Amino acid sequence: DQQVKQNSPSLSVQEGRISILNCDYTNSMFDYFLWYKKYPAEGPTFLISISSIKDKNEDGRFTVFLNKSAKHLSLHIVPSQPGDSAVYFCAASASGTASKLTFGTGTRLQVTL
Amino acid sequence: KAGVTQTPRYLIKTRGQQVTLSCSPISGHRSVSWYQQTPGQGLQFLFEYFSETQRNKGNFPGRFSGRQFSNSRSEMNVSTLELGDSALYLCASSLAGTSNEKLFFGSGTQLSVL
């Protein structure tokens, strides 16, 4: 079963606008959530994370929002830049097992000029 | 500080053979985990090693095994290769692999089974 879901396989956004990537999870044991960016044939690069005790975390142009009651998180990128074009993965882990990440299927973001 | 290093970068094997992949974690990181990425299944957790002991395991057959050395370097072995084992194998390291730690990934080993 897919415990972490990213229902949008792709997203196209104009440069300078906001990109919003969504992620849903089903496992109530998950308490730490991460977003990774990935280029083909490379390893994922960590972007931002959030603990379940928070509902928002910001780092520069990237903000992650967590809605625990809805089991939903989102990544906002403002403003979007062409270099942001990549596949974005949402991942989750349960307490004490940070190395055992459950990944979503990814969303391919295309930032156009 | 050097990142996670994986070797080799590419591998071509035939069915029935075995393969060993290597991973050197970031200096000071003691937890090493392995993931498989395929187009159909996405990124899936294989196993994690900490202090030379397997601490967590994913849902993969026994043909997939690993080990960790005293310097935290890790190897992963796949025996009796099948066509479906063709994938990008990623290694990740973290300080202790416990709560609220982010994983740092290597560039992966692209394995093709013919």
PDB file of C-alpha atoms in Angstrom:
ATOM      1  CA  ASP A   1       0.000   0.000   0.000  1.00  0.00           C
ATOM      2  CA  GLN A   2       1.175   3.507  -0.764  1.00  0.00           C
ATOM      3  CA  GLN A   3       1.596   5.185   2.623  1.00  0.00           C
ATOM      4  CA  VAL A   4       2.885   8.420   1.124  1.00  0.00           C
ATOM      5  CA  LYS A   5       1.149   9.753  -1.965  1.00  0.00           C
ATOM      6  CA  GLN A   6       1.906  12.529  -4.365  1.00  0.00           C
ATOM      7  CA  ASN A   7      -1.113  12.644  -6.604  1.00  0.00           C
ATOM      8  CA  SER A   8       0.254  15.101  -9.149  1.00  0.00           C
ATOM      9  CA  PRO A   9       2.922  13.466 -11.315  1.00  0.00           C
ATOM     10  CA  SER A  10       3.800  16.776 -12.922  1.00  0.00           C
ATOM     11  CA  LEU A  11       3.424  20.505 -12.471  1.00  0.00           C
ATOM     12  CA  SER A  12       4.304  23.420 -14.732  1.00  0.00           C
ATOM     13  CA  VAL A  13       4.773  26.908 -13.293  1.00  0.00           C
ATOM     14  CA  GLN A  14       5.986  30.184 -14.746  1.00  0.00           C
ATOM     15  CA  GLU A  15       9.190  31.701 -13.463  1.00  0.00           C
ATOM     16  CA  GLY A  16       8.548  34.068 -10.577  1.00  0.00           C
ATOM     17  CA  ARG A  17       5.232  32.473  -9.601  1.00  0.00           C
ATOM     18  CA  ILE A  18       4.531  30.170  -6.693  1.00  0.00           C
ATOM     19  CA  SER A  19       4.942  26.398  -6.996  1.00  0.00           C
ATOM     20  CA  ILE A  20       2.830  24.281  -4.648  1.00  0.00           C
ATOM     21  CA  LEU A  21       3.583  20.594  -4.375  1.00  0.00           C
ATOM     22  CA  ASN A  22       1.281  18.374  -2.342  1.00  0.00           C
ATOM     23  CA  CYS A  23       1.704  15.172  -0.398  1.00  0.00           C
ATOM     24  CA  ASP A  24      -0.692  12.983   1.585  1.00  0.00           C
ATOM     25  CA  TYR A  25       0.130  10.223   4.050  1.00  0.00           C
ATOM     26  CA  THR A  26      -1.863   7.515   5.745  1.00  0.00           C
ATOM     27  CA  ASN A  27       0.393   6.220   8.531  1.00  0.00           C
ATOM     28  CA  SER A  28      -0.324   7.985  11.830  1.00  0.00           C
ATOM     29  CA  MET A  29       3.064   6.877  13.166  1.00  0.00           C
ATOM     30  CA  PHE A  30       4.907   9.217  10.809  1.00  0.00           C
ATOM     31  CA  ASP A  31       6.216  12.183  12.756  1.00  0.00           C
ATOM     32  CA  TYR A  32       8.959  13.622  10.583  1.00  0.00           C
ATOM     33  CA  PHE A  33       8.546  14.755   7.008  1.00  0.00           C
ATOM     34  CA  LEU A  34      11.096  15.758   4.417  1.00  0.00           C
ATOM     35  CA  TRP A  35      11.214  17.076   0.879  1.00  0.00           C
ATOM     36  CA  TYR A  36      13.944  16.049  -1.504  1.00  0.00           C
ATOM     37  CA  LYS A  37      14.792  17.305  -4.971  1.00  0.00           C
ATOM     38  CA  LYS A  38      16.160  14.882  -7.524  1.00  0.00           C
ATOM     39  CA  TYR A  39      17.731  15.017 -10.954  1.00  0.00           C
ATOM     40  CA  PRO A  40      17.880  11.907 -13.189  1.00  0.00           C
ATOM     41  CA  ALA A  41      20.597   9.404 -12.317  1.00  0.00           C
ATOM     42  CA  GLU A  42      21.562  11.371  -9.203  1.00  0.00           C
ATOM     43  CA  GLY A  43      20.784  10.956  -5.544  1.00  0.00           C
ATOM     44  CA  PRO A  44      18.049  13.009  -3.884  1.00  0.00           C
ATOM     45  CA  THR A  45      19.139  16.317  -2.364  1.00  0.00           C
ATOM     46  CA  PHE A  46      17.580  17.377   0.924  1.00  0.00           C
ATOM     47  CA  LEU A  47      15.501  20.559   0.736  1.00  0.00           C
ATOM     48  CA  ILE A  48      13.523  21.073   3.901  1.00  0.00           C
ATOM     49  CA  SER A  49      11.921  19.106   6.714  1.00  0.00           C
ATOM     50  CA  ILE A  50       9.265  19.467   9.366  1.00  0.00           C
ATOM     51  CA  SER A  51       8.560  17.739  12.636  1.00  0.00           C
ATOM     52  CA  SER A  52       5.004  16.796  13.564  1.00  0.00           C
ATOM     53  CA  ILE A  53       5.099  19.231  16.486  1.00  0.00           C
ATOM     54  CA  LYS A  54       5.171  22.108  14.005  1.00  0.00           C
ATOM     55  CA  ASP A  55       2.794  23.182  11.275  1.00  0.00           C
ATOM     56  CA  LYS A  56       5.169  25.326   9.249  1.00  0.00           C
ATOM     57  CA  ASN A  57       8.859  25.539   8.496  1.00  0.00           C
ATOM     58  CA  GLU A  58      10.609  28.062   6.271  1.00  0.00           C
ATOM     59  CA  ASP A  59      13.998  28.120   4.643  1.00  0.00           C
ATOM     60  CA  GLY A  60      14.553  30.883   2.144  1.00  0.00           C
ATOM     61  CA  ARG A  61      12.273  30.400  -0.834  1.00  0.00           C
ATOM     62  CA  PHE A  62      10.995  27.076   0.508  1.00  0.00           C
ATOM     63  CA  THR A  63       8.191  26.641   3.026  1.00  0.00           C
ATOM     64  CA  VAL A  64       6.647  23.385   4.140  1.00  0.00           C
ATOM     65  CA  PHE A  65       3.200  23.260   5.717  1.00  0.00           C
ATOM     66  CA  LEU A  66       1.898  20.318   7.711  1.00  0.00           C
ATOM     67  CA  ASN A  67      -1.767  19.639   8.444  1.00  0.00           C
ATOM     68  CA  LYS A  68      -1.763  16.666  10.802  1.00  0.00           C
ATOM     69  CA  SER A  69      -5.526  16.300  11.024  1.00  0.00           C
ATOM     70  CA  ALA A  70      -5.748  16.001   7.242  1.00  0.00           C
ATOM     71  CA  LYS A  71      -2.507  14.011   7.016  1.00  0.00           C
ATOM     72  CA  HIS A  72      -1.374  16.440   4.354  1.00  0.00           C
ATOM     73  CA  LEU A  73       1.743  18.453   3.710  1.00  0.00           C
ATOM     74  CA  SER A  74       2.724  20.858   1.011  1.00  0.00           C
ATOM     75  CA  LEU A  75       5.884  22.499  -0.258  1.00  0.00           C
ATOM     76  CA  HIS A  76       5.715  26.090  -1.440  1.00  0.00           C
ATOM     77  CA  ILE A  77       8.480  27.550  -3.596  1.00  0.00           C
ATOM     78  CA  VAL A  78       8.369  31.323  -3.971  1.00  0.00           C
ATOM     79  CA  PRO A  79       9.472  32.693  -6.350  1.00  0.00           C
ATOM     80  CA  SER A  80       9.999  29.726  -8.647  1.00  0.00           C
ATOM     81  CA  GLN A  81      13.177  29.711 -10.711  1.00  0.00           C
ATOM     82  CA  PRO A  82      14.165  27.667 -13.804  1.00  0.00           C
ATOM     83  CA  GLY A  83      16.805  25.908 -11.690  1.00  0.00           C
ATOM     84  CA  ASP A  84      14.021  24.509  -9.536  1.00  0.00           C
ATOM     85  CA  SER A  85      12.973  22.224 -12.390  1.00  0.00           C
ATOM     86  CA  ALA A  86      13.428  18.691 -11.060  1.00  0.00           C
ATOM     87  CA  VAL A  87      11.489  15.839  -9.481  1.00  0.00           C
ATOM     88  CA  TYR A  88      10.395  16.515  -5.919  1.00  0.00           C
ATOM     89  CA  PHE A  89       9.863  13.697  -3.462  1.00  0.00           C
ATOM     90  CA  CYS A  90       7.984  13.861  -0.228  1.00  0.00           C
ATOM     91  CA  ALA A  91       9.239  11.424   2.431  1.00  0.00           C
ATOM     92  CA  ALA A  92       8.191  10.448   5.934  1.00  0.00           C
ATOM     93  CA  SER A  93       9.630   8.562   8.878  1.00  0.00           C
ATOM     94  CA  ALA A  94       8.406   7.322  12.240  1.00  0.00           C
ATOM     95  CA  SER A  95      10.009   8.090  15.568  1.00  0.00           C
ATOM     96  CA  GLY A  96      13.346   6.390  16.107  1.00  0.00           C
ATOM     97  CA  THR A  97      13.714   5.230  12.508  1.00  0.00           C
ATOM     98  CA  ALA A  98      14.864   8.319  10.658  1.00  0.00           C
ATOM     99  CA  SER A  99      16.848   6.220   8.210  1.00  0.00           C
ATOM    100  CA  LYS A 100      13.786   4.268   7.082  1.00  0.00           C
ATOM    101  CA  LEU A 101      12.113   6.812   4.871  1.00  0.00           C
ATOM    102  CA  THR A 102       8.904   6.104   3.022  1.00  0.00           C
ATOM    103  CA  PHE A 103       8.877   8.076  -0.201  1.00  0.00           C
ATOM    104  CA  GLY A 104       6.075   9.339  -2.374  1.00  0.00           C
ATOM    105  CA  THR A 105       6.177   8.715  -6.111  1.00  0.00           C
ATOM    106  CA  GLY A 106       7.416  12.199  -6.901  1.00  0.00           C
ATOM    107  CA  THR A 107       6.188  15.291  -8.741  1.00  0.00           C
ATOM    108  CA  ARG A 108       8.071  16.590 -11.742  1.00  0.00           C
ATOM    109  CA  LEU A 109       8.213  20.386 -11.563  1.00  0.00           C
ATOM    110  CA  GLN A 110       8.880  22.368 -14.731  1.00  0.00           C
ATOM    111  CA  VAL A 111       9.528  26.076 -14.277  1.00  0.00           C
ATOM    112  CA  THR A 112       9.101  27.883 -17.567  1.00  0.00           C
ATOM    113  CA  LEU A 113      10.456  31.265 -18.616  1.00  0.00           C
TER     114      LEU A 113
ATOM    115  CA  LYS B   1      33.476  17.795   3.914  1.00  0.00           C
ATOM    116  CA  ALA B   2      33.094  15.021   1.356  1.00  0.00           C
ATOM    117  CA  GLY B   3      29.603  13.748   0.658  1.00  0.00           C
ATOM    118  CA  VAL B   4      28.362  10.187   0.406  1.00  0.00           C
ATOM    119  CA  THR B   5      30.443   8.301  -2.134  1.00  0.00           C
ATOM    120  CA  GLN B   6      29.155   5.298  -4.051  1.00  0.00           C
ATOM    121  CA  THR B   7      31.119   3.037  -6.354  1.00  0.00           C
ATOM    122  CA  PRO B   8      30.904   1.974  -9.050  1.00  0.00           C
ATOM    123  CA  ARG B   9      28.739   4.543 -10.804  1.00  0.00           C
ATOM    124  CA  TYR B  10      27.497   2.092 -13.436  1.00  0.00           C
ATOM    125  CA  LEU B  11      27.362  -1.682 -13.626  1.00  0.00           C
ATOM    126  CA  ILE B  12      26.199  -4.143 -16.252  1.00  0.00           C
ATOM    127  CA  LYS B  13      25.611  -7.724 -15.211  1.00  0.00           C
ATOM    128  CA  THR B  14      23.791 -10.744 -16.596  1.00  0.00           C
ATOM    129  CA  ARG B  15      21.051 -12.776 -14.979  1.00  0.00           C
ATOM    130  CA  GLY B  16      22.261 -15.197 -12.354  1.00  0.00           C
ATOM    131  CA  GLN B  17      25.397 -13.249 -11.501  1.00  0.00           C
ATOM    132  CA  GLN B  18      25.994 -11.492  -8.229  1.00  0.00           C
ATOM    133  CA  VAL B  19      27.056  -7.913  -7.592  1.00  0.00           C
ATOM    134  CA  THR B  20      28.589  -5.893  -4.764  1.00  0.00           C
ATOM    135  CA  LEU B  21      28.062  -2.168  -4.386  1.00  0.00           C
ATOM    136  CA  SER B  22      30.072   0.062  -2.098  1.00  0.00           C
ATOM    137  CA  CYS B  23      29.206   3.148  -0.060  1.00  0.00           C
ATOM    138  CA  SER B  24      31.347   5.506   1.995  1.00  0.00           C
ATOM    139  CA  PRO B  25      29.261   7.708   4.288  1.00  0.00           C
ATOM    140  CA  ILE B  26      29.952  11.282   5.287  1.00  0.00           C
ATOM    141  CA  SER B  27      32.718  11.429   7.857  1.00  0.00           C
ATOM    142  CA  GLY B  28      31.244  11.028  11.345  1.00  0.00           C
ATOM    143  CA  HIS B  29      28.012   9.469  10.130  1.00  0.00           C
ATOM    144  CA  ARG B  30      27.422   6.045  11.604  1.00  0.00           C
ATOM    145  CA  SER B  31      24.103   5.107  10.035  1.00  0.00           C
ATOM    146  CA  VAL B  32      24.065   3.892   6.451  1.00  0.00           C
ATOM    147  CA  SER B  33      20.902   2.931   4.632  1.00  0.00           C
ATOM    148  CA  TRP B  34      20.240   1.620   1.146  1.00  0.00           C
ATOM    149  CA  TYR B  35      17.385   2.370  -1.243  1.00  0.00           C
ATOM    150  CA  GLN B  36      16.335   1.037  -4.613  1.00  0.00           C
ATOM    151  CA  GLN B  37      14.795   3.305  -7.210  1.00  0.00           C
ATOM    152  CA  THR B  38      12.891   1.873 -10.154  1.00  0.00           C
ATOM    153  CA  PRO B  39      10.471   3.604 -12.533  1.00  0.00           C
ATOM    154  CA  GLY B  40       7.620   1.378 -11.403  1.00  0.00           C
ATOM    155  CA  GLN B  41       8.142   1.266  -7.621  1.00  0.00           C
ATOM    156  CA  GLY B  42       9.834   4.567  -6.899  1.00  0.00           C
ATOM    157  CA  LEU B  43      12.288   4.806  -4.007  1.00  0.00           C
ATOM    158  CA  GLN B  44      12.111   1.849  -1.664  1.00  0.00           C
ATOM    159  CA  PHE B  45      14.000   1.196   1.553  1.00  0.00           C
ATOM    160  CA  LEU B  46      16.233  -1.876   1.509  1.00  0.00           C
ATOM    161  CA  PHE B  47      18.007  -1.885   4.888  1.00  0.00           C
ATOM    162  CA  GLU B  48      19.945   0.186   7.386  1.00  0.00           C
ATOM    163  CA  TYR B  49      23.184  -0.504   9.207  1.00  0.00           C
ATOM    164  CA  PHE B  50      24.446   1.080  12.379  1.00  0.00           C
ATOM    165  CA  SER B  51      27.558   0.049  14.286  1.00  0.00           C
ATOM    166  CA  GLU B  52      28.090  -2.893  11.932  1.00  0.00           C
ATOM    167  CA  THR B  53      24.607  -4.289  12.691  1.00  0.00           C
ATOM    168  CA  GLN B  54      21.533  -4.362  10.515  1.00  0.00           C
ATOM    169  CA  ARG B  55      19.010  -2.286  12.423  1.00  0.00           C
ATOM    170  CA  ASN B  56      16.107  -2.006   9.981  1.00  0.00           C
ATOM    171  CA  LYS B  57      15.045  -4.008   6.974  1.00  0.00           C
ATOM    172  CA  GLY B  58      12.622  -3.407   4.137  1.00  0.00           C
ATOM    173  CA  ASN B  59      10.532  -5.900   2.184  1.00  0.00           C
ATOM    174  CA  PHE B  60      13.118  -7.355  -0.142  1.00  0.00           C
ATOM    175  CA  PRO B  61      14.072 -11.011  -0.665  1.00  0.00           C
ATOM    176  CA  GLY B  62      17.088 -12.561   0.990  1.00  0.00           C
ATOM    177  CA  ARG B  63      19.075 -12.200  -2.230  1.00  0.00           C
ATOM    178  CA  PHE B  64      19.644  -8.629  -1.091  1.00  0.00           C
ATOM    179  CA  SER B  65      22.113  -8.373   1.764  1.00  0.00           C
ATOM    180  CA  GLY B  66      24.567  -5.919   3.177  1.00  0.00           C
ATOM    181  CA  ARG B  67      27.183  -5.288   5.759  1.00  0.00           C
ATOM    182  CA  GLN B  68      28.918  -2.429   7.479  1.00  0.00           C
ATOM    183  CA  PHE B  69      32.539  -2.169   8.504  1.00  0.00           C
ATOM    184  CA  SER B  70      34.059  -0.625  11.598  1.00  0.00           C
ATOM    185  CA  ASN B  71      34.793   2.598   9.676  1.00  0.00           C
ATOM    186  CA  SER B  72      31.057   2.846   8.807  1.00  0.00           C
ATOM    187  CA  ARG B  73      31.638   2.058   5.143  1.00  0.00           C
ATOM    188  CA  SER B  74      28.980  -0.273   3.810  1.00  0.00           C
ATOM    189  CA  GLU B  75      28.565  -2.780   1.030  1.00  0.00           C
ATOM    190  CA  MET B  76      25.427  -4.174  -0.492  1.00  0.00           C
ATOM    191  CA  ASN B  77      25.280  -7.507  -2.278  1.00  0.00           C
ATOM    192  CA  VAL B  78      22.679  -8.889  -4.643  1.00  0.00           C
ATOM    193  CA  SER B  79      22.965 -12.562  -5.546  1.00  0.00           C
ATOM    194  CA  THR B  80      21.353 -14.479  -8.405  1.00  0.00           C
ATOM    195  CA  LEU B  81      20.499 -11.309 -10.280  1.00  0.00           C
ATOM    196  CA  GLU B  82      17.127 -11.005 -11.997  1.00  0.00           C
ATOM    197  CA  LEU B  83      16.086  -8.643 -14.762  1.00  0.00           C
ATOM    198  CA  GLY B  84      13.870  -6.816 -12.277  1.00  0.00           C
ATOM    199  CA  ASP B  85      16.890  -5.908 -10.173  1.00  0.00           C
ATOM    200  CA  SER B  86      17.841  -3.300 -12.755  1.00  0.00           C
ATOM    201  CA  ALA B  87      17.612  -0.067 -10.826  1.00  0.00           C
ATOM    202  CA  LEU B  88      19.412   2.888  -9.328  1.00  0.00           C
ATOM    203  CA  TYR B  89      20.753   1.834  -5.929  1.00  0.00           C
ATOM    204  CA  LEU B  90      21.176   4.707  -3.522  1.00  0.00           C
ATOM    205  CA  CYS B  91      23.084   4.842  -0.301  1.00  0.00           C
ATOM    206  CA  ALA B  92      22.308   7.415   2.372  1.00  0.00           C
ATOM    207  CA  SER B  93      24.025   8.318   5.597  1.00  0.00           C
ATOM    208  CA  SER B  94      23.085  10.148   8.769  1.00  0.00           C
ATOM    209  CA  LEU B  95      24.654  10.723  12.152  1.00  0.00           C
ATOM    210  CA  ALA B  96      22.765   8.065  14.082  1.00  0.00           C
ATOM    211  CA  GLY B  97      19.624   7.343  12.055  1.00  0.00           C
ATOM    212  CA  THR B  98      17.357   8.137  14.952  1.00  0.00           C
ATOM    213  CA  SER B  99      14.642  10.754  15.218  1.00  0.00           C
ATOM    214  CA  ASN B 100      14.410  13.893  13.135  1.00  0.00           C
ATOM    215  CA  GLU B 101      17.583  13.409  11.183  1.00  0.00           C
ATOM    216  CA  LYS B 102      17.910  14.138   7.517  1.00  0.00           C
ATOM    217  CA  LEU B 103      19.533  11.626   5.231  1.00  0.00           C
ATOM    218  CA  PHE B 104      22.272  12.578   2.812  1.00  0.00           C
ATOM    219  CA  PHE B 105      22.274  10.555  -0.374  1.00  0.00           C
ATOM    220  CA  GLY B 106      25.042   9.526  -2.711  1.00  0.00           C
ATOM    221  CA  SER B 107      24.736   9.735  -6.507  1.00  0.00           C
ATOM    222  CA  GLY B 108      23.886   6.063  -6.709  1.00  0.00           C
ATOM    223  CA  THR B 109      24.983   3.011  -8.659  1.00  0.00           C
ATOM    224  CA  GLN B 110      23.020   2.365 -11.839  1.00  0.00           C
ATOM    225  CA  LEU B 111      22.728  -1.402 -12.206  1.00  0.00           C
ATOM    226  CA  SER B 112      21.594  -2.941 -15.483  1.00  0.00           C
ATOM    227  CA  VAL B 113      20.851  -6.668 -15.568  1.00  0.00           C
ATOM    228  CA  LEU B 114      20.794  -8.201 -19.054  1.00  0.00           C
TER     229      LEU B 114
END
